[in-house]
Short mmCIF file of C-alpha atoms (C1' of nucleotides) in Angstrom, two decimals:
data_model
loop_
_atom_site.label_atom_id
_atom_site.label_comp_id
_atom_site.label_asym_id
_atom_site.label_seq_id
_atom_site.Cartn_x
_atom_site.Cartn_y
_atom_site.Cartn_z
CA MET A 1 33.59 122.36 177.00
CA GLN A 2 33.26 123.64 180.49
CA LEU A 3 36.38 124.27 182.52
CA VAL A 4 39.20 126.59 181.62
CA PHE A 5 42.30 124.70 180.60
CA LEU A 6 45.51 126.05 182.09
CA GLU A 7 45.81 129.76 181.51
CA SER A 8 44.89 129.72 177.86
CA ALA A 9 41.67 130.68 176.21
CA VAL A 10 40.92 127.10 175.23
CA SER A 11 38.53 125.22 177.37
CA ILE A 12 38.37 121.47 177.46
CA ASP A 13 36.23 119.14 179.47
CA ARG A 14 38.67 117.99 182.11
CA ARG A 15 36.71 114.82 182.59
CA SER A 16 39.43 113.73 185.01
CA GLY A 17 42.97 114.59 186.06
CA CYS A 18 44.34 111.34 184.71
CA PRO A 19 47.33 111.96 182.43
CA ILE A 20 46.13 109.51 179.79
CA ASN A 21 42.68 111.06 179.78
CA LEU A 22 44.07 114.58 179.53
CA SER A 23 46.38 113.56 176.71
CA LEU A 24 43.38 112.11 174.91
CA GLU A 25 41.51 115.36 175.36
CA VAL A 26 44.36 117.05 173.51
CA PHE A 27 44.67 114.66 170.56
CA GLY A 28 41.76 112.29 170.86
CA ASP A 29 40.51 113.26 167.43
CA ARG A 30 41.28 112.26 163.90
CA TRP A 31 43.34 115.26 162.81
CA SER A 32 45.40 116.96 165.50
CA LEU A 33 48.12 114.34 165.60
CA ILE A 34 48.16 114.06 161.79
CA ILE A 35 48.94 117.77 161.56
CA LEU A 36 51.69 117.47 164.15
CA ARG A 37 53.07 114.41 162.34
CA ASP A 38 53.33 116.38 159.10
CA MET A 39 55.07 119.22 160.86
CA ILE A 40 57.48 116.98 162.77
CA PHE A 41 58.33 114.42 160.11
CA GLY A 42 57.39 116.29 156.95
CA GLY A 43 58.86 119.61 157.97
CA ARG A 44 55.74 121.49 156.91
CA ARG A 45 55.34 125.00 158.27
CA HIS A 46 52.64 126.69 156.13
CA PHE A 47 48.89 126.32 155.84
CA ARG A 48 49.04 125.27 152.18
CA GLU A 49 51.80 122.76 152.78
CA LEU A 50 49.69 121.11 155.45
CA LEU A 51 46.54 121.33 153.36
CA ASN A 52 47.89 119.89 150.12
CA GLY A 53 50.74 117.78 151.44
CA SER A 54 48.78 115.53 153.72
CA LEU A 55 48.09 112.08 152.38
CA GLU A 56 44.85 111.95 154.27
CA GLY A 57 43.29 115.00 152.63
CA ILE A 58 42.27 117.28 155.46
CA ALA A 59 39.63 119.92 154.67
CA SER A 60 40.68 123.54 154.91
CA ASN A 61 38.13 124.51 157.55
CA ILE A 62 39.17 121.63 159.78
CA LEU A 63 42.84 122.47 159.31
CA ALA A 64 42.17 126.08 160.27
CA ASP A 65 40.21 124.98 163.31
CA ARG A 66 42.87 122.55 164.50
CA LEU A 67 45.74 124.95 163.99
CA LYS A 68 43.89 127.46 166.13
CA ARG A 69 43.16 124.88 168.77
CA LEU A 70 46.74 123.60 168.86
CA MET A 71 47.97 127.15 169.28
CA GLU A 72 45.57 127.76 172.14
CA LEU A 73 46.70 124.55 173.79
CA GLY A 74 50.31 125.65 173.55
CA LEU A 75 51.54 123.12 171.00
CA LEU A 76 52.09 125.57 168.16
CA THR A 77 53.01 129.19 167.64
CA LYS A 78 52.47 131.35 164.58
CA ALA A 79 54.71 134.02 163.12
CA ASP A 80 54.74 136.21 160.02
CA ASP A 81 56.74 135.05 157.07
CA PRO A 82 59.05 137.91 156.01
CA SER A 83 58.87 136.78 152.38
CA HIS A 84 55.14 137.18 152.07
CA LYS A 85 52.97 139.49 154.09
CA GLN A 86 50.05 137.07 154.14
CA LYS A 87 52.07 133.98 154.83
CA ALA A 88 52.23 132.57 158.31
CA ILE A 89 54.88 130.21 159.64
CA TYR A 90 53.80 127.71 162.24
CA SER A 91 56.34 126.48 164.75
CA LEU A 92 56.34 123.58 167.17
CA THR A 93 56.72 124.40 170.84
CA GLU A 94 58.74 122.29 173.26
CA MET A 95 55.44 120.72 174.30
CA ALA A 96 54.92 119.46 170.76
CA ILE A 97 58.54 118.45 170.20
CA THR A 98 58.39 116.12 173.19
CA LEU A 99 55.68 114.16 171.40
CA VAL A 100 58.40 112.45 169.37
CA PRO A 101 58.60 109.40 171.69
CA ILE A 102 54.82 109.01 171.53
CA MET A 103 54.90 109.23 167.75
CA ALA A 104 57.67 106.65 167.68
CA GLN A 105 55.74 104.22 169.89
CA LEU A 106 52.52 104.77 167.94
CA GLY A 107 54.37 104.12 164.70
CA ALA A 108 56.02 101.01 166.08
CA TRP A 109 52.72 99.61 167.29
CA GLY A 110 50.89 100.42 164.08
CA ARG A 111 53.64 98.84 162.02
CA VAL A 112 53.17 95.55 163.81
CA TRP A 113 49.40 95.37 164.04
CA LEU A 114 47.90 97.40 161.22
CA PRO A 115 47.94 97.13 157.43
CA VAL A 116 50.63 99.71 156.84
CA THR A 117 52.32 100.19 153.48
CA GLU A 118 56.03 99.46 153.32
CA GLU A 119 57.20 102.86 152.14
CA LEU A 120 55.25 104.65 154.84
CA SER A 121 56.35 102.35 157.63
CA ILE A 122 60.07 102.33 156.90
CA ARG A 123 60.38 105.55 158.86
CA ALA A 124 58.65 104.06 161.86
CA GLU A 125 61.00 101.10 161.67
CA LEU A 126 64.07 103.32 161.58
CA LEU A 127 62.79 105.39 164.45
CA GLU A 128 62.10 102.28 166.49
CA LYS A 129 65.52 100.80 165.84
CA GLY A 130 67.25 104.08 166.65
CA GLY A 131 65.54 104.18 170.02
CA PRO A 132 65.73 107.02 172.54
CA PRO A 133 69.17 108.24 171.35
CA LEU A 134 67.81 108.84 167.85
CA TRP A 135 64.63 110.38 169.26
CA ASN A 136 66.74 112.80 171.29
CA GLN A 137 68.83 113.74 168.29
CA PHE A 138 65.65 114.36 166.32
CA MET A 139 64.17 116.49 169.09
CA ASP A 140 67.36 118.56 169.21
CA GLU A 141 67.08 119.16 165.48
CA LEU A 142 63.46 120.22 165.89
CA ARG A 143 64.46 122.62 168.69
CA HIS A 144 67.02 124.09 166.33
CA GLU A 145 64.51 124.40 163.50
CA HIS A 146 61.53 125.64 165.45
CA LEU A 147 62.85 127.30 168.58
CA GLY A 148 66.14 128.68 167.31
CA ALA A 149 68.11 126.60 169.78
CA PRO A 150 71.80 126.16 168.98
CA SER A 151 72.47 123.11 166.87
CA LYS A 152 74.14 120.27 168.72
CA ALA A 153 74.86 118.25 165.63
CA PRO A 154 78.49 117.76 164.59
CA PRO A 155 78.91 119.34 161.16
CA GLY A 156 78.50 116.96 158.27
CA THR A 157 76.23 114.46 160.01
CA PRO A 158 72.98 113.84 158.17
CA THR A 159 69.90 115.00 160.04
CA VAL A 160 67.40 112.46 161.27
CA ARG A 161 64.82 113.79 158.85
CA GLN A 162 67.30 113.30 156.01
CA GLN A 163 67.92 109.75 157.15
CA LEU A 164 64.20 109.04 157.28
CA ARG A 165 63.71 110.62 153.89
CA ALA A 166 66.56 108.63 152.35
CA ALA A 167 65.14 105.38 153.68
CA TYR A 168 61.73 106.26 152.26
CA ASP A 169 63.17 107.13 148.84
CA GLU A 170 65.10 103.89 148.78
CA VAL A 171 61.98 101.80 149.34
CA VAL A 172 60.06 103.74 146.72
CA ALA A 173 62.86 103.29 144.21
CA ARG A 174 63.12 99.58 144.93
CA LYS A 175 59.40 99.11 144.56
CA ALA A 176 59.44 100.95 141.26
CA GLU A 177 62.15 98.61 139.98
CA MET A 178 60.42 95.44 141.07
CA PRO A 179 56.74 96.26 140.87
CA SER A 180 55.68 92.66 141.32
CA VAL A 181 57.39 92.22 144.67
CA MET B 1 33.81 103.81 156.25
CA GLN B 2 34.67 102.29 152.94
CA LEU B 3 37.41 99.68 152.82
CA VAL B 4 37.47 96.42 154.68
CA PHE B 5 40.02 96.46 157.46
CA LEU B 6 42.16 93.34 157.67
CA GLU B 7 40.02 90.24 157.62
CA SER B 8 37.56 91.40 160.23
CA ALA B 9 34.04 92.66 159.79
CA VAL B 10 35.03 96.16 160.81
CA SER B 11 35.60 98.65 158.10
CA ILE B 12 37.63 101.78 158.59
CA ASP B 13 38.55 104.52 156.20
CA ARG B 14 42.17 103.69 155.46
CA ARG B 15 42.89 107.27 154.65
CA SER B 16 46.51 106.20 154.23
CA GLY B 17 48.86 103.34 155.03
CA CYS B 18 50.88 105.45 157.47
CA PRO B 19 51.30 103.67 160.80
CA ILE B 20 50.52 106.80 162.81
CA ASN B 21 47.41 107.46 160.77
CA LEU B 22 46.22 103.87 161.08
CA SER B 23 46.84 103.90 164.82
CA LEU B 24 44.75 107.05 165.04
CA GLU B 25 41.97 105.38 163.12
CA VAL B 26 41.92 102.75 165.84
CA PHE B 27 41.91 105.02 168.90
CA GLY B 28 41.54 108.52 167.55
CA ASP B 29 38.45 109.04 169.65
CA ARG B 30 37.72 110.03 173.21
CA TRP B 31 36.78 106.66 174.64
CA SER B 32 38.55 103.65 173.14
CA LEU B 33 41.82 104.23 174.93
CA ILE B 34 40.02 105.09 178.19
CA ILE B 35 38.35 101.69 178.13
CA LEU B 36 41.65 99.95 177.43
CA ARG B 37 43.30 101.97 180.20
CA ASP B 38 40.69 100.79 182.70
CA MET B 39 41.14 97.20 181.62
CA ILE B 40 44.94 97.34 181.66
CA PHE B 41 45.54 99.41 184.78
CA GLY B 42 42.26 98.96 186.61
CA GLY B 43 41.87 95.27 185.92
CA ARG B 44 38.26 95.68 184.86
CA ARG B 45 36.73 92.83 182.90
CA HIS B 46 32.93 93.35 182.96
CA PHE B 47 30.59 95.80 181.34
CA ARG B 48 29.37 97.22 184.65
CA GLU B 49 32.86 97.58 186.06
CA LEU B 50 33.82 99.63 183.04
CA LEU B 51 30.57 101.60 183.10
CA ASN B 52 30.57 102.56 186.78
CA GLY B 53 34.27 102.44 187.52
CA SER B 54 35.44 104.97 184.98
CA LEU B 55 36.23 108.40 186.38
CA GLU B 56 35.17 109.99 183.14
CA GLY B 57 31.60 108.65 183.18
CA ILE B 58 31.13 106.88 179.89
CA ALA B 59 27.54 106.36 178.70
CA SER B 60 26.34 102.81 178.36
CA ASN B 61 25.57 103.00 174.66
CA ILE B 62 28.99 104.36 173.89
CA LEU B 63 30.63 101.71 176.02
CA ALA B 64 28.67 99.00 174.20
CA ASP B 65 29.61 100.47 170.84
CA ARG B 66 33.31 100.75 171.66
CA LEU B 67 33.54 97.26 173.14
CA LYS B 68 32.04 95.90 169.95
CA ARG B 69 34.39 97.94 167.83
CA LEU B 70 37.46 96.96 169.85
CA MET B 71 36.47 93.32 169.48
CA GLU B 72 36.06 93.67 165.75
CA LEU B 73 39.44 95.34 165.52
CA GLY B 74 41.05 92.47 167.39
CA LEU B 75 41.93 94.28 170.61
CA LEU B 76 39.45 92.47 172.84
CA THR B 77 37.76 89.11 173.10
CA LYS B 78 34.62 88.20 174.97
CA ALA B 79 33.79 85.04 176.88
CA ASP B 80 30.93 83.83 179.03
CA ASP B 81 31.28 84.15 182.75
CA PRO B 82 30.52 80.74 184.30
CA SER B 83 29.12 82.41 187.41
CA HIS B 84 26.37 84.27 185.60
CA LYS B 85 24.68 83.32 182.36
CA GLN B 86 24.36 86.90 181.21
CA LYS B 87 27.74 88.06 182.34
CA ALA B 88 30.51 88.47 179.82
CA ILE B 89 34.22 88.64 180.56
CA TYR B 90 36.28 90.82 178.28
CA SER B 91 39.92 89.96 177.73
CA LEU B 92 42.79 91.87 176.22
CA THR B 93 44.48 90.37 173.19
CA GLU B 94 48.22 90.52 172.58
CA MET B 95 47.49 93.45 170.28
CA ALA B 96 46.04 95.39 173.20
CA ILE B 97 48.66 94.28 175.72
CA THR B 98 51.41 95.73 173.55
CA LEU B 99 49.80 99.15 173.98
CA VAL B 100 51.49 99.37 177.39
CA PRO B 101 54.49 101.33 176.08
CA ILE B 102 52.18 103.79 174.33
CA MET B 103 50.16 104.23 177.51
CA ALA B 104 53.38 104.78 179.45
CA GLN B 105 54.60 107.45 177.02
CA LEU B 106 51.20 109.14 176.89
CA GLY B 107 51.10 109.22 180.67
CA ALA B 108 54.62 110.57 180.92
CA TRP B 109 53.88 113.33 178.43
CA GLY B 110 50.58 114.26 180.05
CA ARG B 111 52.18 114.36 183.46
CA VAL B 112 54.63 116.98 182.30
CA TRP B 113 52.40 119.20 180.19
CA LEU B 114 48.84 118.87 181.41
CA PRO B 115 47.07 119.73 184.67
CA VAL B 116 47.07 116.22 186.11
CA THR B 117 46.18 115.48 189.70
CA GLU B 118 48.91 114.03 191.87
CA GLU B 119 47.16 110.83 192.88
CA LEU B 120 46.29 109.99 189.30
CA SER B 121 49.72 110.74 187.93
CA ILE B 122 51.79 108.81 190.45
CA ARG B 123 51.19 105.68 188.41
CA ALA B 124 52.46 107.34 185.26
CA GLU B 125 55.53 108.46 187.15
CA LEU B 126 56.25 104.95 188.44
CA LEU B 127 55.74 103.49 185.00
CA GLU B 128 58.06 106.05 183.47
CA LYS B 129 60.79 105.45 186.05
CA GLY B 130 60.49 101.68 185.69
CA GLY B 131 61.06 101.98 181.95
CA PRO B 132 60.91 99.12 179.46
CA PRO B 133 61.85 96.43 182.00
CA LEU B 134 58.83 97.31 184.14
CA TRP B 135 56.62 97.58 181.04
CA ASN B 136 57.69 94.09 180.01
CA GLN B 137 56.99 92.69 183.44
CA PHE B 138 53.56 94.30 183.34
CA MET B 139 52.83 92.92 179.88
CA ASP B 140 53.81 89.43 181.07
CA GLU B 141 51.38 89.76 183.93
CA LEU B 142 48.64 90.84 181.55
CA ARG B 143 49.38 87.86 179.30
CA HIS B 144 49.01 85.63 182.33
CA GLU B 145 45.73 87.29 183.36
CA HIS B 146 44.11 87.61 179.97
CA LEU B 147 45.67 85.00 177.73
CA GLY B 148 46.37 82.25 180.24
CA ALA B 149 50.09 82.41 179.54
CA PRO B 150 52.33 80.84 182.18
CA SER B 151 53.40 83.30 184.82
CA LYS B 152 57.01 84.34 184.60
CA ALA B 153 57.01 86.12 187.94
CA PRO B 154 59.12 84.67 190.74
CA PRO B 155 56.70 83.73 193.57
CA GLY B 156 56.29 86.38 196.21
CA THR B 157 57.08 89.38 194.01
CA PRO B 158 54.38 92.03 194.01
CA THR B 159 52.70 92.49 190.66
CA VAL B 160 53.13 95.74 188.79
CA ARG B 161 49.47 96.50 189.26
CA GLN B 162 49.89 96.01 193.01
CA GLN B 163 52.87 98.36 192.99
CA LEU B 164 50.91 100.99 191.09
CA ARG B 165 47.95 100.57 193.41
CA ALA B 166 50.14 100.87 196.51
CA ALA B 167 51.72 104.07 195.23
CA TYR B 168 48.28 105.51 194.51
CA ASP B 169 46.96 104.58 197.96
CA GLU B 170 50.00 106.14 199.57
CA VAL B 171 49.42 109.47 197.86
CA VAL B 172 45.73 109.44 198.72
CA ALA B 173 46.54 108.68 202.37
CA ARG B 174 49.14 111.42 202.55
CA LYS B 175 46.78 113.94 201.02
CA ALA B 176 44.07 112.98 203.50
CA GLU B 177 46.48 113.60 206.36
CA MET B 178 47.68 116.95 205.11
CA PRO B 179 44.72 118.36 203.22
CA SER B 180 46.25 121.80 202.89
CA VAL B 181 49.36 120.67 201.01
"C1'" DC C 1 46.11 144.92 135.32
"C1'" DA C 2 44.94 140.21 135.35
"C1'" DA C 3 46.06 135.75 137.11
"C1'" DT C 4 47.63 133.34 140.86
"C1'" DC C 5 48.70 132.44 145.55
"C1'" DT C 6 48.07 133.47 150.54
"C1'" DG C 7 45.45 131.88 154.87
"C1'" DA C 8 41.49 131.34 155.82
"C1'" DT C 9 35.68 131.65 156.33
"C1'" DT C 10 30.88 130.43 155.28
"C1'" DG C 11 26.91 127.53 154.28
"C1'" DC C 12 25.07 123.20 154.30
"C1'" DA C 13 24.22 118.23 154.33
"C1'" DT C 14 25.81 114.15 156.59
"C1'" DT C 15 27.71 111.65 160.33
"C1'" DT C 16 29.00 111.00 164.99
"C1'" DT C 17 28.34 111.72 169.65
"C1'" DG C 18 26.33 111.63 174.23
"C1'" DC C 19 22.54 111.65 177.43
"C1'" DA C 20 18.24 109.63 179.24
"C1'" DA C 21 15.20 106.23 179.16
"C1'" DT C 22 14.23 101.67 178.41
"C1'" DC C 23 14.74 96.64 177.51
"C1'" DA C 24 14.54 91.49 178.44
"C1'" DG C 25 16.80 87.86 180.69
"C1'" DT C 26 19.19 86.30 185.26
"C1'" DT C 27 19.95 86.16 189.96
"C1'" DG C 28 19.26 86.64 194.96
"C1'" DC C 29 16.34 86.83 198.59
"C1'" DA C 30 12.07 86.92 201.39
"C1'" DT D 1 6.39 82.15 194.44
"C1'" DG D 2 7.20 86.91 193.75
"C1'" DC D 3 9.82 90.86 193.32
"C1'" DA D 4 13.73 93.88 193.44
"C1'" DA D 5 18.29 94.28 191.85
"C1'" DC D 6 21.60 93.40 188.43
"C1'" DT D 7 23.20 91.65 183.76
"C1'" DG D 8 24.67 93.52 179.01
"C1'" DA D 9 22.92 96.01 176.20
"C1'" DT D 10 19.35 99.04 172.66
"C1'" DT D 11 16.49 103.02 171.26
"C1'" DG D 12 15.16 107.86 170.52
"C1'" DC D 13 16.60 112.24 170.16
"C1'" DA D 14 19.23 116.60 170.31
"C1'" DA D 15 23.63 118.52 169.79
"C1'" DA D 16 28.10 118.63 168.02
"C1'" DA D 17 31.60 117.44 164.74
"C1'" DT D 18 32.81 116.49 160.11
"C1'" DG D 19 33.59 117.13 155.21
"C1'" DC D 20 32.72 119.19 150.93
"C1'" DA D 21 32.17 123.16 147.82
"C1'" DA D 22 32.17 127.74 147.22
"C1'" DT D 23 33.89 132.00 148.45
"C1'" DC D 24 36.77 135.77 150.46
"C1'" DA D 25 40.15 139.78 150.52
"C1'" DG D 26 44.78 140.97 150.46
"C1'" DA D 27 49.60 140.10 148.39
"C1'" DT D 28 52.43 138.83 144.78
"C1'" DT D 29 53.74 137.67 140.08
"C1'" DG D 30 53.88 138.12 135.17
#
DNA sequence: CAATCTGATTGCATTTTGCAATCAGTTGCA
DNA sequence: TGCAACTGATTGCAAAATGCAATCAGATTG
């Protein structure tokens, strides 16, 4: 940690000005992207939701550290929850919302080459098949949720997250019916 | 490190079967993707080329460790160099070649949000503008280079790597002419 | 007023990382 | 023949990151 990064208080190495290197310096660790994944696809906004909801079992000190770091890097913001004076709501910034295409490509690649489970990869499959139009719809929904942007969705259309959720539930239900398959 | 990963000798945690998580377990570190970037975009094939050529200055023990790991994960293969009995040539596998879209998206995102330098981001810009057709052409070229696949390129067309290199050289030349801009 | 829930923080042992130095075998050249 | 340079690594060591368990104080609920 040596050079000041942008105008924020976070410092990162800046080993080089290569975009791939700089991106790696932002999420080249085992947890940052997992947290963002849970916020983007799981809709989690609170510390406890992220702590207990994650399949991978992040430790609370690491979660606290990464949330702080992601805020300093400009990927998250934090606000008070009106319903509970100690509760904080974390929001994605535009910078984080535009990670959706990267998440989609990562998911698509992992689905092909790594030992994914069916119920957890159905979402990646849907996202891949939907392509950039679906990614854009999803990003618009996230802007509505997290940035208060006006919703562009025609009323009555299911949200992308609902579609992903429905596909997941369907696989889980099918697997429960036919446990041997 | 607990569970055996695929059929290889490498073991990784398998914290969950989520494709994004598994992808992160493959390159959720600061060096693996840098090495693959230098092989894909820089055309590097030897230990020394990777060691001395990288802008970020990887240490030799880390390079050795990551090359071994990437081989065990199925992203690289190693072969003897006929010209030198101690020299090894590293090749990308299909698994690694299909990272091109991820690299392109990472580069595009980093170019927008991080303090990249112009000469290092021109390639990301070109790759973004070229879109999937250019990515596919590039992947075909890599298959030809690394897997011995027949070349699909019409004779006389510049390779994608040549195009990227030319764009980089142009920026460097322009900046040398007008150092104040 | 006690139990529970909130978002953390602390201490500590283990693991991973990164730098510097070093290694033995191979090659090129005088 | 001899020796320097180059090959792909390996080793030792200090520093940093990680992960677990315990703990915290304030807010809310029953």
